[in-house]
CSV table of C-alpha atoms in Angstrom, one decimal:
chain,number,residue,atom,x,y,z
A,212,UNK,CA,-39.6,44.3,44.1
A,213,UNK,CA,-35.8,43.4,42.6
A,214,UNK,CA,-36.7,39.3,43.1
A,215,UNK,CA,-39.9,39.5,41.0
A,216,UNK,CA,-37.6,41.3,38.4
A,217,UNK,CA,-34.5,38.7,38.2
A,218,UNK,CA,-37.7,35.7,38.4
A,219,UNK,CA,-39.3,38.1,35.1
A,220,UNK,CA,-35.4,38.1,33.5
A,221,UNK,CA,-34.7,34.0,34.3
A,222,UNK,CA,-38.3,33.4,32.5
A,223,UNK,CA,-37.2,35.3,29.3
A,224,UNK,CA,-33.9,33.9,29.8
A,225,UNK,CA,-35.0,30.3,29.5
A,226,UNK,CA,-38.1,30.8,26.8
A,227,UNK,CA,-35.3,31.8,24.3
A,228,UNK,CA,-33.7,28.8,24.5
A,229,UNK,CA,-36.8,27.3,24.0
A,230,UNK,CA,-37.2,28.9,21.7
A,231,UNK,CA,-34.3,28.8,19.7
A,232,UNK,CA,-33.3,25.1,20.5
A,233,UNK,CA,-37.4,24.7,18.7
A,234,UNK,CA,-35.7,26.7,15.6
A,235,UNK,CA,-32.3,24.8,15.6
A,236,UNK,CA,-34.3,21.2,15.5
A,237,UNK,CA,-37.3,22.3,13.7
A,238,UNK,CA,-34.3,23.7,11.0
A,239,UNK,CA,-32.7,19.9,11.8
A,240,UNK,CA,-36.1,17.8,10.4
A,241,UNK,CA,-35.8,20.2,7.5
A,242,UNK,CA,-33.2,19.5,6.5
A,243,UNK,CA,-32.9,15.9,6.7
A,244,UNK,CA,-36.4,15.6,5.2
A,245,UNK,CA,-35.3,17.3,2.0
A,246,UNK,CA,-32.3,15.1,2.0
A,247,UNK,CA,-33.4,11.4,2.6
A,248,UNK,CA,-37.5,12.1,1.9
A,249,UNK,CA,-40.5,11.0,3.9
A,250,UNK,CA,-39.3,7.4,3.3
A,251,UNK,CA,-36.9,5.0,2.8
A,252,UNK,CA,-36.9,4.6,-0.5
A,253,UNK,CA,-38.2,8.8,-1.0
A,254,UNK,CA,-34.3,9.6,-0.6
A,255,UNK,CA,-32.8,11.5,-3.4
A,256,UNK,CA,-29.5,10.1,-3.9
A,257,UNK,CA,-30.8,6.2,-3.1
A,258,UNK,CA,-29.9,4.2,-6.1
A,259,UNK,CA,-28.3,6.9,-7.7
A,260,UNK,CA,-24.6,5.4,-8.0
A,261,UNK,CA,-24.0,5.3,-11.5
A,262,UNK,CA,-20.8,7.2,-13.1
A,263,UNK,CA,-20.0,8.0,-8.8
A,264,UNK,CA,-15.7,8.6,-7.6
A,265,UNK,CA,-14.9,6.9,-4.1
A,266,UNK,CA,-12.4,8.7,-3.2
A,267,UNK,CA,-10.8,5.6,0.1
A,268,UNK,CA,-7.4,5.8,2.4
A,269,UNK,CA,-7.1,4.1,5.5
A,270,UNK,CA,-5.6,5.2,9.1
A,271,UNK,CA,-3.4,2.0,10.7
A,272,UNK,CA,-4.2,1.6,13.7
A,273,UNK,CA,-2.1,-1.5,15.4
A,274,UNK,CA,-1.0,-4.7,14.1
A,275,UNK,CA,-1.7,-7.6,16.4
A,276,UNK,CA,0.3,-10.5,14.7
A,277,UNK,CA,1.6,-12.1,10.8
A,278,UNK,CA,0.9,-16.5,11.4
A,279,UNK,CA,3.4,-18.4,9.2
A,280,UNK,CA,2.2,-21.6,10.0
A,281,UNK,CA,-1.6,-19.8,8.7
A,282,UNK,CA,0.0,-17.3,6.0
A,283,UNK,CA,-2.2,-14.8,7.7
A,284,UNK,CA,-1.9,-11.0,8.7
A,285,UNK,CA,-4.5,-9.4,11.8
A,286,UNK,CA,-4.7,-6.2,12.3
A,287,UNK,CA,-6.7,-2.6,12.6
A,288,UNK,CA,-7.6,0.0,10.7
A,289,UNK,CA,-9.4,3.0,10.1
A,290,UNK,CA,-10.9,3.5,6.7
A,291,UNK,CA,-12.2,6.6,4.9
A,292,UNK,CA,-14.6,6.9,2.1
A,293,UNK,CA,-15.6,10.1,0.5
A,294,UNK,CA,-17.3,10.6,-2.4
A,295,UNK,CA,-19.4,13.8,-4.4
A,296,UNK,CA,-23.1,13.9,-4.3
A,297,UNK,CA,-25.0,17.5,-5.6
A,298,UNK,CA,-27.9,16.0,-4.9
A,299,UNK,CA,-27.4,16.1,-1.2
A,300,UNK,CA,-26.2,19.9,-1.4
A,301,UNK,CA,-27.7,23.1,0.2
A,302,UNK,CA,-28.2,26.1,1.0
A,303,UNK,CA,-26.2,27.0,4.7
A,304,UNK,CA,-28.1,30.4,4.8
A,305,UNK,CA,-31.4,28.8,4.3
A,306,UNK,CA,-30.7,26.2,7.8
A,307,UNK,CA,-29.4,28.5,9.9
A,308,UNK,CA,-25.4,27.4,9.1
A,309,UNK,CA,-26.2,23.7,9.8
A,310,UNK,CA,-22.7,22.4,8.0
A,311,UNK,CA,-22.9,18.7,8.3
A,312,UNK,CA,-25.7,16.4,9.6
A,313,UNK,CA,-25.5,12.5,10.2
A,314,UNK,CA,-27.8,10.5,7.7
A,315,UNK,CA,-29.1,6.8,8.0
A,316,UNK,CA,-27.3,5.0,5.5
A,317,UNK,CA,-30.9,3.4,5.2
A,318,UNK,CA,-32.3,6.8,2.9
A,319,UNK,CA,-29.5,8.1,1.2
A,320,UNK,CA,-26.6,6.4,-1.5
A,321,UNK,CA,-23.4,5.2,0.5
A,322,UNK,CA,-21.0,2.9,-1.3
A,323,UNK,CA,-20.8,-0.7,0.1
A,324,UNK,CA,-17.3,-2.9,-0.4
A,325,UNK,CA,-16.2,-6.0,0.2
A,326,UNK,CA,-12.2,-7.9,1.3
A,327,UNK,CA,-11.7,-10.8,-1.2
A,328,UNK,CA,-7.9,-11.4,0.9
A,329,UNK,CA,-10.4,-11.9,3.6
A,330,UNK,CA,-10.3,-14.5,5.9
A,331,UNK,CA,-13.4,-13.6,8.5
A,332,UNK,CA,-15.4,-11.4,7.5
A,333,UNK,CA,-15.2,-9.8,3.6
A,334,UNK,CA,-17.9,-7.3,4.5
A,335,UNK,CA,-17.1,-5.5,7.0
A,336,UNK,CA,-19.9,-5.1,9.9
A,337,UNK,CA,-19.0,-1.4,11.7
A,338,UNK,CA,-20.1,0.9,8.5
A,339,UNK,CA,-21.5,3.5,11.0
A,340,UNK,CA,-24.0,6.2,9.3
A,341,UNK,CA,-21.9,9.0,6.3
A,342,UNK,CA,-22.1,12.4,7.5
A,343,UNK,CA,-22.5,14.4,4.2
A,344,UNK,CA,-21.2,17.9,4.4
A,345,UNK,CA,-23.4,21.0,2.1
A,346,UNK,CA,-21.1,21.6,-0.4
A,347,UNK,CA,-22.7,17.6,-1.1
A,348,UNK,CA,-19.4,15.7,0.1
A,349,UNK,CA,-20.9,12.2,1.6
A,350,UNK,CA,-17.5,10.9,3.7
A,351,UNK,CA,-18.2,7.3,5.5
A,352,UNK,CA,-15.5,6.6,8.3
A,353,UNK,CA,-15.7,3.6,10.4
A,354,UNK,CA,-12.7,1.2,12.2
A,355,UNK,CA,-12.4,-2.4,11.7
A,356,UNK,CA,-9.4,-5.1,12.7
A,357,UNK,CA,-9.5,-7.1,9.3
A,358,UNK,CA,-7.4,-11.2,9.3
A,359,UNK,CA,-6.6,-10.6,5.8
A,360,UNK,CA,-4.6,-14.2,3.7
A,361,UNK,CA,-0.7,-13.1,3.2
A,362,UNK,CA,2.0,-15.0,1.7
A,363,UNK,CA,4.5,-15.6,3.9
A,364,UNK,CA,8.3,-16.4,2.6
A,365,UNK,CA,10.4,-17.6,5.5
A,366,UNK,CA,13.7,-17.4,3.9
A,367,UNK,CA,15.6,-15.0,5.2
A,368,UNK,CA,14.4,-15.8,8.8
A,369,UNK,CA,14.7,-13.5,11.2
A,370,UNK,CA,16.2,-10.5,9.0
A,371,UNK,CA,13.2,-11.4,7.0
A,372,UNK,CA,10.5,-8.6,6.1
A,373,UNK,CA,6.8,-9.3,4.7
A,374,UNK,CA,4.8,-7.8,2.5
A,375,UNK,CA,1.0,-8.6,3.3
A,376,UNK,CA,-1.8,-6.1,2.2
A,377,UNK,CA,-5.7,-5.8,1.8
A,378,UNK,CA,-7.7,-5.2,-1.1
A,379,UNK,CA,-11.2,-3.1,-1.5
A,380,UNK,CA,-13.7,-4.0,-4.0
A,381,UNK,CA,-17.0,-1.7,-4.8
A,382,UNK,CA,-19.7,-3.2,-5.3
A,383,UNK,CA,-22.5,-0.6,-6.2
A,384,UNK,CA,-21.1,0.4,-9.3
A,385,UNK,CA,-18.6,3.5,-8.4
A,386,UNK,CA,-15.3,3.7,-9.4
A,387,UNK,CA,-12.4,4.0,-6.1
A,388,UNK,CA,-9.6,6.3,-6.4
A,389,UNK,CA,-6.6,6.2,-3.4
A,390,UNK,CA,-5.1,10.6,-2.6
A,391,UNK,CA,-1.9,10.0,-2.7
A,392,UNK,CA,0.0,6.9,-4.1
A,393,UNK,CA,2.2,6.3,-1.3
A,394,UNK,CA,2.0,7.3,2.9
A,395,UNK,CA,2.6,5.9,6.5
A,396,UNK,CA,6.5,6.5,7.0
A,397,UNK,CA,5.5,9.3,9.8
A,398,UNK,CA,3.2,7.7,11.5
A,399,UNK,CA,0.7,8.5,13.8
A,400,UNK,CA,1.6,8.9,17.6
A,401,UNK,CA,-1.8,7.0,18.3
A,402,UNK,CA,-0.7,4.0,16.7
A,403,UNK,CA,0.4,1.1,18.9
A,404,UNK,CA,3.4,-0.4,18.0
A,405,UNK,CA,3.7,-3.7,17.4
A,406,UNK,CA,6.9,-6.1,20.0
A,407,UNK,CA,7.8,-8.5,16.9
A,408,UNK,CA,6.7,-6.7,13.7
A,409,UNK,CA,8.1,-2.8,12.4
A,410,UNK,CA,5.5,-1.4,9.8
A,411,UNK,CA,8.8,1.1,7.5
A,412,UNK,CA,5.5,1.9,4.9
A,413,UNK,CA,2.4,1.2,2.9
A,414,UNK,CA,1.8,2.1,-0.7
A,415,UNK,CA,-1.4,2.2,-2.1
A,416,UNK,CA,-2.9,2.2,-5.1
A,417,UNK,CA,-5.8,1.5,-8.3
A,418,UNK,CA,-5.6,-1.7,-9.7
A,419,UNK,CA,-7.9,-2.2,-12.7
A,420,UNK,CA,-10.0,-5.1,-13.4
A,421,UNK,CA,-11.7,-6.7,-16.6
A,422,UNK,CA,-15.2,-7.6,-15.2
A,423,UNK,CA,-19.0,-7.0,-16.3
A,424,UNK,CA,-19.5,-4.8,-12.3
A,425,UNK,CA,-16.6,-4.5,-11.5
A,426,UNK,CA,-14.1,-2.4,-12.8
A,427,UNK,CA,-11.0,-1.6,-10.1
A,428,UNK,CA,-9.9,-2.6,-7.1
A,429,UNK,CA,-8.2,-0.5,-4.7
A,430,UNK,CA,-4.8,-2.3,-2.6
A,431,UNK,CA,-3.5,-1.0,0.6
A,432,UNK,CA,0.0,-3.2,0.3
A,433,UNK,CA,1.7,-3.2,4.3
A,434,UNK,CA,5.8,-3.2,4.2
A,435,UNK,CA,6.8,-4.8,7.4
A,436,UNK,CA,10.1,-5.5,8.7
A,437,UNK,CA,10.6,-8.3,11.8
A,438,UNK,CA,12.9,-7.1,15.0
A,439,UNK,CA,15.6,-9.3,14.8
A,440,UNK,CA,17.6,-8.0,18.2
A,441,UNK,CA,16.2,-10.6,19.9
A,442,UNK,CA,16.9,-14.2,18.1
A,443,UNK,CA,20.2,-12.3,17.3
A,444,UNK,CA,21.1,-12.5,21.7
A,445,UNK,CA,18.7,-15.4,22.2
A,446,UNK,CA,19.5,-17.8,19.9
A,447,UNK,CA,22.0,-16.6,16.8
A,448,UNK,CA,25.2,-15.6,19.8
A,449,UNK,CA,25.0,-18.4,22.0
A,450,UNK,CA,25.4,-20.7,19.3
A,451,UNK,CA,28.0,-18.8,17.9
A,452,UNK,CA,30.0,-19.2,20.8
A,453,UNK,CA,29.2,-22.8,20.8
A,454,UNK,CA,30.5,-24.3,18.2
A,455,UNK,CA,33.5,-21.9,18.9
A,456,UNK,CA,33.6,-23.6,22.4
A,457,UNK,CA,34.2,-27.0,19.8
A,458,UNK,CA,36.6,-25.8,18.3
A,459,UNK,CA,38.8,-25.2,21.5
A,460,UNK,CA,38.3,-29.3,22.6
A,461,UNK,CA,41.4,-29.2,20.3
A,462,UNK,CA,43.6,-26.8,22.8
A,463,UNK,CA,43.3,-29.3,25.3
A,464,UNK,CA,46.0,-31.8,25.4
A,465,UNK,CA,45.3,-35.9,25.1
A,466,UNK,CA,46.6,-36.8,28.2
A,467,UNK,CA,44.0,-35.2,29.7
A,468,UNK,CA,41.5,-37.3,29.5
A,469,UNK,CA,39.0,-34.5,29.1
A,470,UNK,CA,38.1,-34.2,25.7
A,471,UNK,CA,35.4,-36.7,24.7
A,472,UNK,CA,34.0,-36.0,28.3
A,473,UNK,CA,34.0,-32.2,26.8
A,474,UNK,CA,32.1,-32.5,23.5
A,475,UNK,CA,30.0,-34.6,25.1
A,476,UNK,CA,28.5,-31.8,27.3
A,477,UNK,CA,28.8,-29.5,24.8
A,478,UNK,CA,27.3,-31.6,21.6
A,479,UNK,CA,23.9,-32.0,24.7
A,480,UNK,CA,23.9,-28.5,25.0
A,481,UNK,CA,23.0,-28.3,21.7
A,482,UNK,CA,20.3,-30.8,22.2
A,483,UNK,CA,18.7,-28.6,24.4
A,484,UNK,CA,19.1,-25.5,23.0
A,485,UNK,CA,17.0,-26.9,19.8
A,486,UNK,CA,14.1,-27.3,21.9
A,487,UNK,CA,13.8,-24.0,22.7
A,488,UNK,CA,14.7,-22.5,19.8
A,489,UNK,CA,12.6,-24.9,17.8
A,490,UNK,CA,9.3,-23.7,18.5
A,491,UNK,CA,10.4,-19.6,18.1
A,492,UNK,CA,10.9,-20.9,14.5
A,493,UNK,CA,8.3,-19.9,11.6
A,494,UNK,CA,6.4,-23.7,11.0
A,495,UNK,CA,6.3,-23.2,7.4
A,496,UNK,CA,7.4,-25.9,4.3
A,497,UNK,CA,9.6,-23.4,3.6
A,498,UNK,CA,13.6,-24.1,4.6
A,499,UNK,CA,15.5,-20.6,6.8
A,500,UNK,CA,18.6,-19.8,7.1
A,501,UNK,CA,18.4,-19.9,10.7
A,502,UNK,CA,17.8,-23.7,10.7
A,503,UNK,CA,20.2,-23.6,8.3
A,504,UNK,CA,23.2,-21.9,10.4
A,505,UNK,CA,21.6,-24.5,13.4
A,506,UNK,CA,22.1,-28.2,11.1
A,507,UNK,CA,25.2,-26.4,10.0
A,508,UNK,CA,26.4,-26.2,13.6
A,509,UNK,CA,25.3,-29.1,14.7
A,510,UNK,CA,27.0,-31.2,11.5
A,511,UNK,CA,30.3,-28.9,13.0
A,512,UNK,CA,30.2,-30.9,16.7
A,513,UNK,CA,29.6,-34.2,15.1
A,514,UNK,CA,32.1,-33.9,13.4
A,515,UNK,CA,34.3,-32.3,15.9
A,516,UNK,CA,34.0,-35.5,17.9
A,517,UNK,CA,34.9,-37.8,14.7
A,518,UNK,CA,37.5,-35.9,14.5
A,519,UNK,CA,38.6,-36.1,18.0
A,520,UNK,CA,38.0,-39.9,18.4
A,521,UNK,CA,40.5,-39.3,15.5
A,522,UNK,CA,44.1,-37.9,17.1
A,523,UNK,CA,42.9,-39.8,20.4
A,524,UNK,CA,43.2,-42.9,18.8
A,525,UNK,CA,46.5,-42.0,17.5
A,526,UNK,CA,47.5,-40.3,20.7
A,527,UNK,CA,47.0,-43.7,22.0
A,528,UNK,CA,48.4,-45.7,19.5
A,529,UNK,CA,51.6,-43.7,19.4
A,530,UNK,CA,52.4,-44.5,23.3
A,531,UNK,CA,51.0,-48.0,23.3
A,532,UNK,CA,53.7,-48.5,20.8
A,533,UNK,CA,56.3,-47.0,22.9
A,534,UNK,CA,55.4,-48.5,25.9
A,535,UNK,CA,55.7,-52.0,24.0
A,536,UNK,CA,60.1,-51.1,22.3
A,537,UNK,CA,60.7,-48.0,24.4
A,538,UNK,CA,62.5,-47.6,21.4
A,539,UNK,CA,62.3,-44.5,18.8
A,540,UNK,CA,61.3,-45.5,15.5
A,541,UNK,CA,64.1,-45.9,12.8
A,542,UNK,CA,63.5,-42.9,10.8
A,543,UNK,CA,63.4,-40.4,14.3
A,544,UNK,CA,66.1,-38.6,15.7
A,545,UNK,CA,67.1,-39.3,19.8
A,546,UNK,CA,66.3,-37.0,21.7
A,547,UNK,CA,68.2,-37.0,25.1
A,548,UNK,CA,65.0,-34.8,26.9
A,549,UNK,CA,62.6,-37.7,27.5
A,550,UNK,CA,59.2,-35.1,27.7
A,551,UNK,CA,59.6,-34.3,24.1
A,552,UNK,CA,58.5,-37.0,22.4
A,553,UNK,CA,59.0,-36.6,17.9
A,554,UNK,CA,54.7,-37.8,18.0
A,555,UNK,CA,53.6,-36.2,20.6
A,556,UNK,CA,54.2,-32.8,18.6
A,557,UNK,CA,53.1,-34.5,15.8
A,558,UNK,CA,49.6,-34.2,17.2
A,559,UNK,CA,50.1,-30.7,19.0
A,560,UNK,CA,50.9,-29.4,16.0
A,561,UNK,CA,48.1,-31.7,14.0
A,562,UNK,CA,45.2,-30.3,17.3
A,563,UNK,CA,46.8,-26.2,16.5
A,564,UNK,CA,45.3,-26.8,13.0
A,565,UNK,CA,42.4,-28.5,13.9
A,566,UNK,CA,40.7,-26.2,16.2
A,567,UNK,CA,41.7,-22.7,13.2
A,568,UNK,CA,40.0,-25.3,11.3
A,569,UNK,CA,37.0,-25.1,12.9
A,570,UNK,CA,37.1,-22.1,14.4
A,571,UNK,CA,37.1,-21.1,10.1
A,572,UNK,CA,34.2,-22.9,10.1
A,573,UNK,CA,32.5,-21.3,13.2
A,574,UNK,CA,32.5,-17.7,10.9
A,575,UNK,CA,32.1,-18.8,7.9
A,576,UNK,CA,28.5,-20.0,8.9
A,577,UNK,CA,27.5,-16.9,10.4
A,578,UNK,CA,27.8,-15.8,6.3
A,579,UNK,CA,24.6,-18.1,5.7
A,580,UNK,CA,22.8,-14.8,6.5
A,581,UNK,CA,24.7,-12.5,4.4
A,582,UNK,CA,24.3,-15.5,1.3
């Protein structure tokens, strides 16, 4: 008896759930029919775009690359568009308190946009069906990766900042607005940071254009800052140390015979290091500060070689003169200490002075990054 009662109760529950499901499905069907009509051309808001105003905002997701040679900026964002359409509003109480419904874009009006500064796809390809709310608010949300053109200035490389933008232009008779003028200082936790670039800010604005069918377009500008610590540690610091070593050649005694081999070793180190540095410098028609600095350091190395050759020549001429005559010049007092030779003292003072000059040049070359 108890078994039969339980079975009857279970059957009643199943039938009740089935009836509720059928009722909800029927209500949803009535709502969709009300919004979209029986056919694609019968939707109550199809083609009604006169005077529409669409709010647009984007959510940065990733920054893939910024190519200076190709002048392109690749990134991924989420795009959210909202608009108000009173024709799409409904009374929730008449439709079992259904607050929103997703409808195919074939049956309701949706804003169409193009990306005029896009490289690959001018028209977004991942647009989904819009969501309609009971208040008559339509919402379109899609995620896509964009590749846009960007004017990149590498003059201050590797301490440069770039500004790249994406433009949204309406094409079916509506105007755009941006809800907030500036945002992006507080990035969401799911934003994937780039290893080379830091997103420091993002500005949004609406620009007016003088065209027959298009009156406005929205511009979202990314402010990017290059992470320069890698270049400081791996390029600038080693080149600075090599330039300081150039100055240290004048601390070596001329009699050691190691001055020229020391300088040539440093010069070869420059050549090997420049091959590595050349791959990291962006390929562009502009001259960056790092290239100027490397050129200055290379010039210092060449000048150190030439100066050392001159001082060694003066030193060898003095030794040759004393070996042939075995007397001191007439204008020099005779020194009883044979180890203290006037021409050697003169060369030693010159070497110390040259050491100071080349050390000063090595440090002053760093000012090229501050100008």
